[in-house]
Short mmCIF file of C-alpha atoms and ligand atoms in Angstrom, two decimals:
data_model
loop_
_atom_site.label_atom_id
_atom_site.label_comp_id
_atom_site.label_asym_id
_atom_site.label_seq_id
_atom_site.Cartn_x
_atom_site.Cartn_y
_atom_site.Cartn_z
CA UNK A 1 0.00 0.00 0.00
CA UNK A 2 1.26 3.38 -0.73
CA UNK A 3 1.99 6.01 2.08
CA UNK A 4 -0.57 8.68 1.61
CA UNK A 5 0.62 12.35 3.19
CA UNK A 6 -1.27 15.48 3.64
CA UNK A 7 -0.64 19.10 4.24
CA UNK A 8 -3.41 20.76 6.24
CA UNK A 9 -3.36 24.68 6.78
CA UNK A 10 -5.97 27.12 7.96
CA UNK A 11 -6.38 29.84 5.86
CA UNK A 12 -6.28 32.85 8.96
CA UNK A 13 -3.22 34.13 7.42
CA UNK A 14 -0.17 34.07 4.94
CA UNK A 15 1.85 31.17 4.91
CA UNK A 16 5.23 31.64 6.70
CA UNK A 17 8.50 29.59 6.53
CA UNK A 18 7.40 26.96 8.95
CA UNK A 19 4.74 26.12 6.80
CA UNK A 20 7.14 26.05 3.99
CA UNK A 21 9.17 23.48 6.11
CA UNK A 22 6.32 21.10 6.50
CA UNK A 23 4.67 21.39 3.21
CA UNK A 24 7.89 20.51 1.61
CA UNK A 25 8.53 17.85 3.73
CA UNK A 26 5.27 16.16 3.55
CA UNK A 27 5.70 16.79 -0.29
CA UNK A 28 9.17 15.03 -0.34
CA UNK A 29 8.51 12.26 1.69
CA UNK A 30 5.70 11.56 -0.57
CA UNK A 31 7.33 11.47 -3.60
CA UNK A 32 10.52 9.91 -2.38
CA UNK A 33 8.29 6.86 -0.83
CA UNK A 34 6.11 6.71 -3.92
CA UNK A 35 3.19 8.57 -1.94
CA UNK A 36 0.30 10.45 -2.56
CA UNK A 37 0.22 14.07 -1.15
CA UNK A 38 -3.36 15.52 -0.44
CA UNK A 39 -4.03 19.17 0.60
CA UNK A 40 -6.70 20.32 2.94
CA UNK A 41 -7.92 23.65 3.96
CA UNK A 42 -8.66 23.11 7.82
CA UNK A 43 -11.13 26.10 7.49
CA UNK A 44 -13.62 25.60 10.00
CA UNK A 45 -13.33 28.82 11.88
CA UNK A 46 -15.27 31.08 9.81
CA UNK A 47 -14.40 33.93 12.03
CA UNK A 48 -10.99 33.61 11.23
CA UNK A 49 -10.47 32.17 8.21
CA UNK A 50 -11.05 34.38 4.88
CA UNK A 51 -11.18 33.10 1.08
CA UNK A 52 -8.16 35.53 0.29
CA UNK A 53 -5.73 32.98 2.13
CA UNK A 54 -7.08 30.18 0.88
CA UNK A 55 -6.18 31.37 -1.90
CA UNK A 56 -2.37 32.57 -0.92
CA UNK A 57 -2.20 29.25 0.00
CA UNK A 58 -2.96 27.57 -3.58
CA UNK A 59 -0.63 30.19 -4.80
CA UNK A 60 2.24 30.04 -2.61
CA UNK A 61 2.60 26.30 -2.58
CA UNK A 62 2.41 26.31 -6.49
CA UNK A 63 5.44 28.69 -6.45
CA UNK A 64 6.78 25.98 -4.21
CA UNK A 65 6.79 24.26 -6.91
CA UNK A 66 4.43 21.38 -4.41
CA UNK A 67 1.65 19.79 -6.37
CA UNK A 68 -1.42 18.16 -4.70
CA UNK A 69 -4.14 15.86 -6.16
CA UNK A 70 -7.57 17.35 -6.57
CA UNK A 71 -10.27 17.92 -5.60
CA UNK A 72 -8.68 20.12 -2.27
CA UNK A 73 -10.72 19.10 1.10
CA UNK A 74 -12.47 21.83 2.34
CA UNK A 75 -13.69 21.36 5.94
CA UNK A 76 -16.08 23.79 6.05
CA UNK A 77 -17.92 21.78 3.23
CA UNK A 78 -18.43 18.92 5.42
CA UNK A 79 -19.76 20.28 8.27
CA UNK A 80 -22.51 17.10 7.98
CA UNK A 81 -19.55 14.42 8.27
CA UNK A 82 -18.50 15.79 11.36
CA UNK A 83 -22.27 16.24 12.76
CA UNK A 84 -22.84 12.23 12.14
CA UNK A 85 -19.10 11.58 13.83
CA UNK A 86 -20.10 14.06 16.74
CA UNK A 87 -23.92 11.82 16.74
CA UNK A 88 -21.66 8.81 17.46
CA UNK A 89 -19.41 9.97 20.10
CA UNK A 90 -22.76 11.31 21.75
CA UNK A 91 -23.70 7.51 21.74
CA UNK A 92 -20.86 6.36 24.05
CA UNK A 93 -22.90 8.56 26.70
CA UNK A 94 -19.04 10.11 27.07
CA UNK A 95 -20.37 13.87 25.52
CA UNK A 96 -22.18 16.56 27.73
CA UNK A 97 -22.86 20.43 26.78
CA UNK A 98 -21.13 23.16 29.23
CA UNK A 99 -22.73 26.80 29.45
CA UNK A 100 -20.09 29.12 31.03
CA UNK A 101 -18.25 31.64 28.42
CA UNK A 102 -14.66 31.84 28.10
CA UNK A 103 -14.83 34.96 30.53
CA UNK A 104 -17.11 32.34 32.89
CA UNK A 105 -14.31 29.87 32.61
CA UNK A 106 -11.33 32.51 33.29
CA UNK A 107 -13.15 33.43 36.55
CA UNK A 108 -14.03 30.09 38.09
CA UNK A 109 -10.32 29.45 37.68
CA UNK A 110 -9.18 32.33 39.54
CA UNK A 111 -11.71 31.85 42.31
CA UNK A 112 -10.42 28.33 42.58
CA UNK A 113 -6.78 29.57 42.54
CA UNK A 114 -7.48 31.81 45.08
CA UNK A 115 -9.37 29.49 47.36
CA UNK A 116 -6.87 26.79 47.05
CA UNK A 117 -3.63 28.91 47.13
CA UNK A 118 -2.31 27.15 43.74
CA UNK A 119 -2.56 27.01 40.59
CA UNK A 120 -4.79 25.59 38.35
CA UNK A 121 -4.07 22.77 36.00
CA UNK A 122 -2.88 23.79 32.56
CA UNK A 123 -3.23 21.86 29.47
CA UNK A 124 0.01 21.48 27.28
CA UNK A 125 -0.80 24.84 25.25
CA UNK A 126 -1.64 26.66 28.58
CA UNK A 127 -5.09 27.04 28.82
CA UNK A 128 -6.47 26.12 32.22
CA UNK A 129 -8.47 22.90 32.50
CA UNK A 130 -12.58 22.86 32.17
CA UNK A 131 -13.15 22.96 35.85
CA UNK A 132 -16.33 20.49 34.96
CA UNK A 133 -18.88 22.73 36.48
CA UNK A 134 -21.28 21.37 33.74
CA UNK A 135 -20.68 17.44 34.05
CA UNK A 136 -22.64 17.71 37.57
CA UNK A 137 -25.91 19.41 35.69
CA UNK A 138 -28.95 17.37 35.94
CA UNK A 139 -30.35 16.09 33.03
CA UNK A 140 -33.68 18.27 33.38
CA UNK A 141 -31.72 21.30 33.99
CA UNK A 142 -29.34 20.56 31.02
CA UNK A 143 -32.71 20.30 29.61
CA UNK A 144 -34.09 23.39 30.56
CA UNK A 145 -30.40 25.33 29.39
CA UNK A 146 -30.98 23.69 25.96
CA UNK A 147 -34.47 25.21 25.12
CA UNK A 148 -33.61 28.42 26.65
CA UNK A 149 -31.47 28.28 23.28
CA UNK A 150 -27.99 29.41 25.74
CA UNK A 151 -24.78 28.91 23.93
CA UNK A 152 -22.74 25.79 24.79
CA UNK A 153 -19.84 23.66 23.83
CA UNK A 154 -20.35 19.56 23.71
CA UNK A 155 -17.24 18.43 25.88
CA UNK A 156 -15.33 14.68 25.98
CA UNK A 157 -16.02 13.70 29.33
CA UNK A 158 -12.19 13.30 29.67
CA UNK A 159 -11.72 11.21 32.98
CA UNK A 160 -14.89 8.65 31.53
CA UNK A 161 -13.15 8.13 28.46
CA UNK A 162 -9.31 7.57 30.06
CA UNK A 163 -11.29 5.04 32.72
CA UNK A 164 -12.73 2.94 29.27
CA UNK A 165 -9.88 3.25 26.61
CA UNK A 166 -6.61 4.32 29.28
CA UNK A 167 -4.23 2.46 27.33
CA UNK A 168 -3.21 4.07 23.77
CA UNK A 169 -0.09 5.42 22.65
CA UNK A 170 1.79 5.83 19.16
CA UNK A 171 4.58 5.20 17.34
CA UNK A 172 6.35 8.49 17.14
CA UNK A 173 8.46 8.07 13.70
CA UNK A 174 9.92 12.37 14.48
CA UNK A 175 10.72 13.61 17.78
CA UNK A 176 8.44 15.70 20.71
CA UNK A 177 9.71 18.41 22.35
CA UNK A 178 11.66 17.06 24.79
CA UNK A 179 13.18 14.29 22.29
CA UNK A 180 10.83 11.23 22.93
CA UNK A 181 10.60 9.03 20.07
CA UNK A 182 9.53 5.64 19.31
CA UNK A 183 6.56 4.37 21.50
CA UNK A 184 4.96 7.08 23.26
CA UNK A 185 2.29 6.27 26.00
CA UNK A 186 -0.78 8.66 25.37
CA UNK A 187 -2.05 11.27 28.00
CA UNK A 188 -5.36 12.41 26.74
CA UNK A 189 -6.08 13.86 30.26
CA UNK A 190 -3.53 16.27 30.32
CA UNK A 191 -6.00 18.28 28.14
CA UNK A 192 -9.08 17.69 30.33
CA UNK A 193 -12.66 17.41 29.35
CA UNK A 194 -11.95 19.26 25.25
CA UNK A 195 -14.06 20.74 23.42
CA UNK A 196 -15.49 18.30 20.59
CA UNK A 197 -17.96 20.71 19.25
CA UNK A 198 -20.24 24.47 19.44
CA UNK A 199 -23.61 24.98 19.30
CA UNK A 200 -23.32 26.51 16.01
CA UNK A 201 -20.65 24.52 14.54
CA UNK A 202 -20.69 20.68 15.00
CA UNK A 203 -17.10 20.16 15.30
CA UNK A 204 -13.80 21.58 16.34
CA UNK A 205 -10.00 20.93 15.27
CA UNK A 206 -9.62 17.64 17.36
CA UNK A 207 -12.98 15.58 15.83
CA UNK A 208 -12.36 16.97 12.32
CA UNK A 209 -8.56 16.28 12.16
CA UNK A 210 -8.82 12.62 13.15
CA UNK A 211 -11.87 11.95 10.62
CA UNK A 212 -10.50 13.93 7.86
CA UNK A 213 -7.36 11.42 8.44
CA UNK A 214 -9.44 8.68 8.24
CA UNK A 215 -11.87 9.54 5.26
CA UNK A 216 -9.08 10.68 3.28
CA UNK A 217 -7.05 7.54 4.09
CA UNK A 218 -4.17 9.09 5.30
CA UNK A 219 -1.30 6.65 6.33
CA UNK A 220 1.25 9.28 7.79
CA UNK A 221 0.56 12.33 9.93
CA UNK A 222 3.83 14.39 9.58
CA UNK A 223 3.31 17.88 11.15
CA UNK A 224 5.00 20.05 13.78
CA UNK A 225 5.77 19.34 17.34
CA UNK A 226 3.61 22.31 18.46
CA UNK A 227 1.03 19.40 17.92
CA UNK A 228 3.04 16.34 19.41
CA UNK A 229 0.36 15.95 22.68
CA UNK A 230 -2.45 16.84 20.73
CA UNK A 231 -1.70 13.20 19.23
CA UNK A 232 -3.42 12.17 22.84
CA UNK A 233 -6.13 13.60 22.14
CA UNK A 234 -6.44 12.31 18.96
CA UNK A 235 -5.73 8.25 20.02
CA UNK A 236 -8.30 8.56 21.77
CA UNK A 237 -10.68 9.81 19.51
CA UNK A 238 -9.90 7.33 17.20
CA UNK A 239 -10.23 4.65 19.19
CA UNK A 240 -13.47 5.77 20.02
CA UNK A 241 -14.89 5.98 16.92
CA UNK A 242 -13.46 2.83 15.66
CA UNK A 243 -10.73 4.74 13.56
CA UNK A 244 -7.46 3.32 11.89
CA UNK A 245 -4.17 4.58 13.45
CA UNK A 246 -2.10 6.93 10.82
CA UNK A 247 2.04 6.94 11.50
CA UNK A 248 2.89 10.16 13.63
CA UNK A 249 6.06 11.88 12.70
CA UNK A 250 5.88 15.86 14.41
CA UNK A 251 8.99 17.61 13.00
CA UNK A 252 10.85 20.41 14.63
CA UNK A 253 9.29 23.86 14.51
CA UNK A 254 11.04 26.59 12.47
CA UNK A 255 11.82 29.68 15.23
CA UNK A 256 12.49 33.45 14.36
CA UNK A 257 15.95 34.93 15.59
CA UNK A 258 14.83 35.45 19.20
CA UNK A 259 14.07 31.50 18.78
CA UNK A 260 10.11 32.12 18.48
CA UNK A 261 7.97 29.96 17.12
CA UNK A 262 6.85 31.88 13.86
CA UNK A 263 3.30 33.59 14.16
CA UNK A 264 1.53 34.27 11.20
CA UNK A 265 1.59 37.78 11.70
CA UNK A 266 4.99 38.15 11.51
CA UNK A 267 5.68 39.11 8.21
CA UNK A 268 9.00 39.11 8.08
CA UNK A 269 9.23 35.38 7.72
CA UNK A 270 6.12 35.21 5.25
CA UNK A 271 6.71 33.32 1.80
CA UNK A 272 4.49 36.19 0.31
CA UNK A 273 7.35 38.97 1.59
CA UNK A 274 10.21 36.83 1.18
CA UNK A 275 8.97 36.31 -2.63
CA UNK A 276 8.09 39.56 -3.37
CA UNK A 277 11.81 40.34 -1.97
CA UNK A 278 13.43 38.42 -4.72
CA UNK A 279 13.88 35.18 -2.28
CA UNK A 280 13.35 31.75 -5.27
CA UNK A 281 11.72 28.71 -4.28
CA UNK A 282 15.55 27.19 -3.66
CA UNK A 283 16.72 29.64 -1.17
CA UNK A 284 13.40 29.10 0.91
CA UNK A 285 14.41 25.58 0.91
CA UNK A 286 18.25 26.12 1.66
CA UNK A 287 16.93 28.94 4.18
CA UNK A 288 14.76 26.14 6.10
CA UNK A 289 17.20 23.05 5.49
CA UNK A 290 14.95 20.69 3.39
CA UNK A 291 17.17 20.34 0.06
N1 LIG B 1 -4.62 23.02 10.68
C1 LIG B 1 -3.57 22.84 11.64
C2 LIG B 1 -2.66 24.05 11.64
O1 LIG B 1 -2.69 24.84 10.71
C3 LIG B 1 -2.71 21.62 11.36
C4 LIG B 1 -3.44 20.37 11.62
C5 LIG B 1 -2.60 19.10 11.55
O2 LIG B 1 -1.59 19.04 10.83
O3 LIG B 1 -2.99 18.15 12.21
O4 LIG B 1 -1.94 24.23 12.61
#
């Protein structure tokens, strides 16, 4: 069977050379293993995403000189997919629907911080844990909540999910951040109960990532280690919804001078600048170290 890659941006802003980096790297490993490379626009948040992007992306990987097979995925046209996934998880009784805002969220942490004299727990991007307020609703006052028509968010009932399917890891074929490769034991709960989906959009990056992987047959996951425990979360969901296991290979992250990780606001290291500077297709390559 052939190794089938993918590249999978989201069009909230100009590609920059990290991008390059992985796109070219997906690209190459493709071609040298007698792969397929798909592209897929990861556009689901409409209030960042715009169609001018999407199509800096098209254009700046062409310049690349990267080819993809057609037609592109477009998340945002399959918003039905990931309804019938979310329907499914919802059967494993592991799914409930939390109320509070963001600015809810921020203060119940504080408060609890305060009380308890330490901090919170943080998930590996930063952002304090769901304190769970929700998971003790009743089912008539969920109920009630619902009709009222109040915004929520449909949450994995994290600790639920570990206690059925605690055992998953991957083989890491790249490196995490602090070095681990080969097999890697999953932690899905460092992330806490995630968001799977909003009340106006039936999915979020985690559930749409690991379907899109599945429906488009993808055999090998390479993308940065900014996403290495992410991979938990998505074991897990596989396993819950019954889905094969792609390779994993998270590649080190291209950093700016001060040894950022690149933003895609910073301009300076966008392929749109750097072209428009007189920088070819090579020297991005030479400048990144993928020859
Ligand atoms: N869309 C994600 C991003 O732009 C990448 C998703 C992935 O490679 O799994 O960061």
């Amino acid at each position: 069977m052939s190794p089938v890659f993918r590249f999978a941006p989201s069009p909230n802003g100009y590609l920059h050379l990290g991008h390059a980096y992985s796109a070219l790297l997906n690209f190459d490993l493709a071609r040298a293993g007698g792969g397929r490379f798909l592209l897929r626009i990861e556009d689901i948040d409409t209030s960042r995403c715009r169609p001018a992007f999407e199509q800096a992306i098209y254009q700046d990987l062409a310049w690349l000189g990267i080819t993809w097979e057609q037609p592109v995925r477009r998340q945002s046209e399959h918003l039905a997919e990931y309804g019938a996934a979310l329907e499914r998880l919802a059967a494993t009784g592991l799914v409930y629907p939390s109320f509070e805002s963001r600015a809810e969220i921020a203060r119940l942490v504080t408060q609890r911080e305060t009380e308890t004299g330490r901090p919170w727990p943080r998930d590996p991007d930063g952002a304090p844990l769901y304190p769970g307020c929700a998971k003790v609703l009743s089912q008539a006052e969920r109920a009630q909540l619902l009709a009222g028509g109040v915004p929520y968010a449909l949450r994995l009932d994290m600790a639920a999910a570990v206690a059925r399917f605690g055992d998953l890891g991957w083989t890491e074929l790249g490196q995490g951040p602090d070095g681990k490769s080969g097999a890697v034991g999953a932690r899905p709960e460092a992330w806490g109960d995630v968001i799977l989906a909003r009340k106006e959009t039936p999915t979020s990056y985690h559930l749409s990532v690991v379907l899109d992987d599945a429906l488009q047959g993808i055999t090998e996951v390479v993308r940065g280690q900014d996403l290495f425990h992410a991979t938990s979360v998505h074991r897990l969901l596989q396993t819950l919804l019954g889905l094969p296991e792609p390779a994993y290979r998270h590649h080190r992250l291209i950093r700016d001078t001060e040894g950022h990780k690149l933003a895609k606001s910073g301009q300076a290291v966008g392929l749109r600048a750097l072209r428009a500077a007189g920088a070819t297709p090579a020297k991005i390559r030479r400048t990144i170290g993928v020859i």
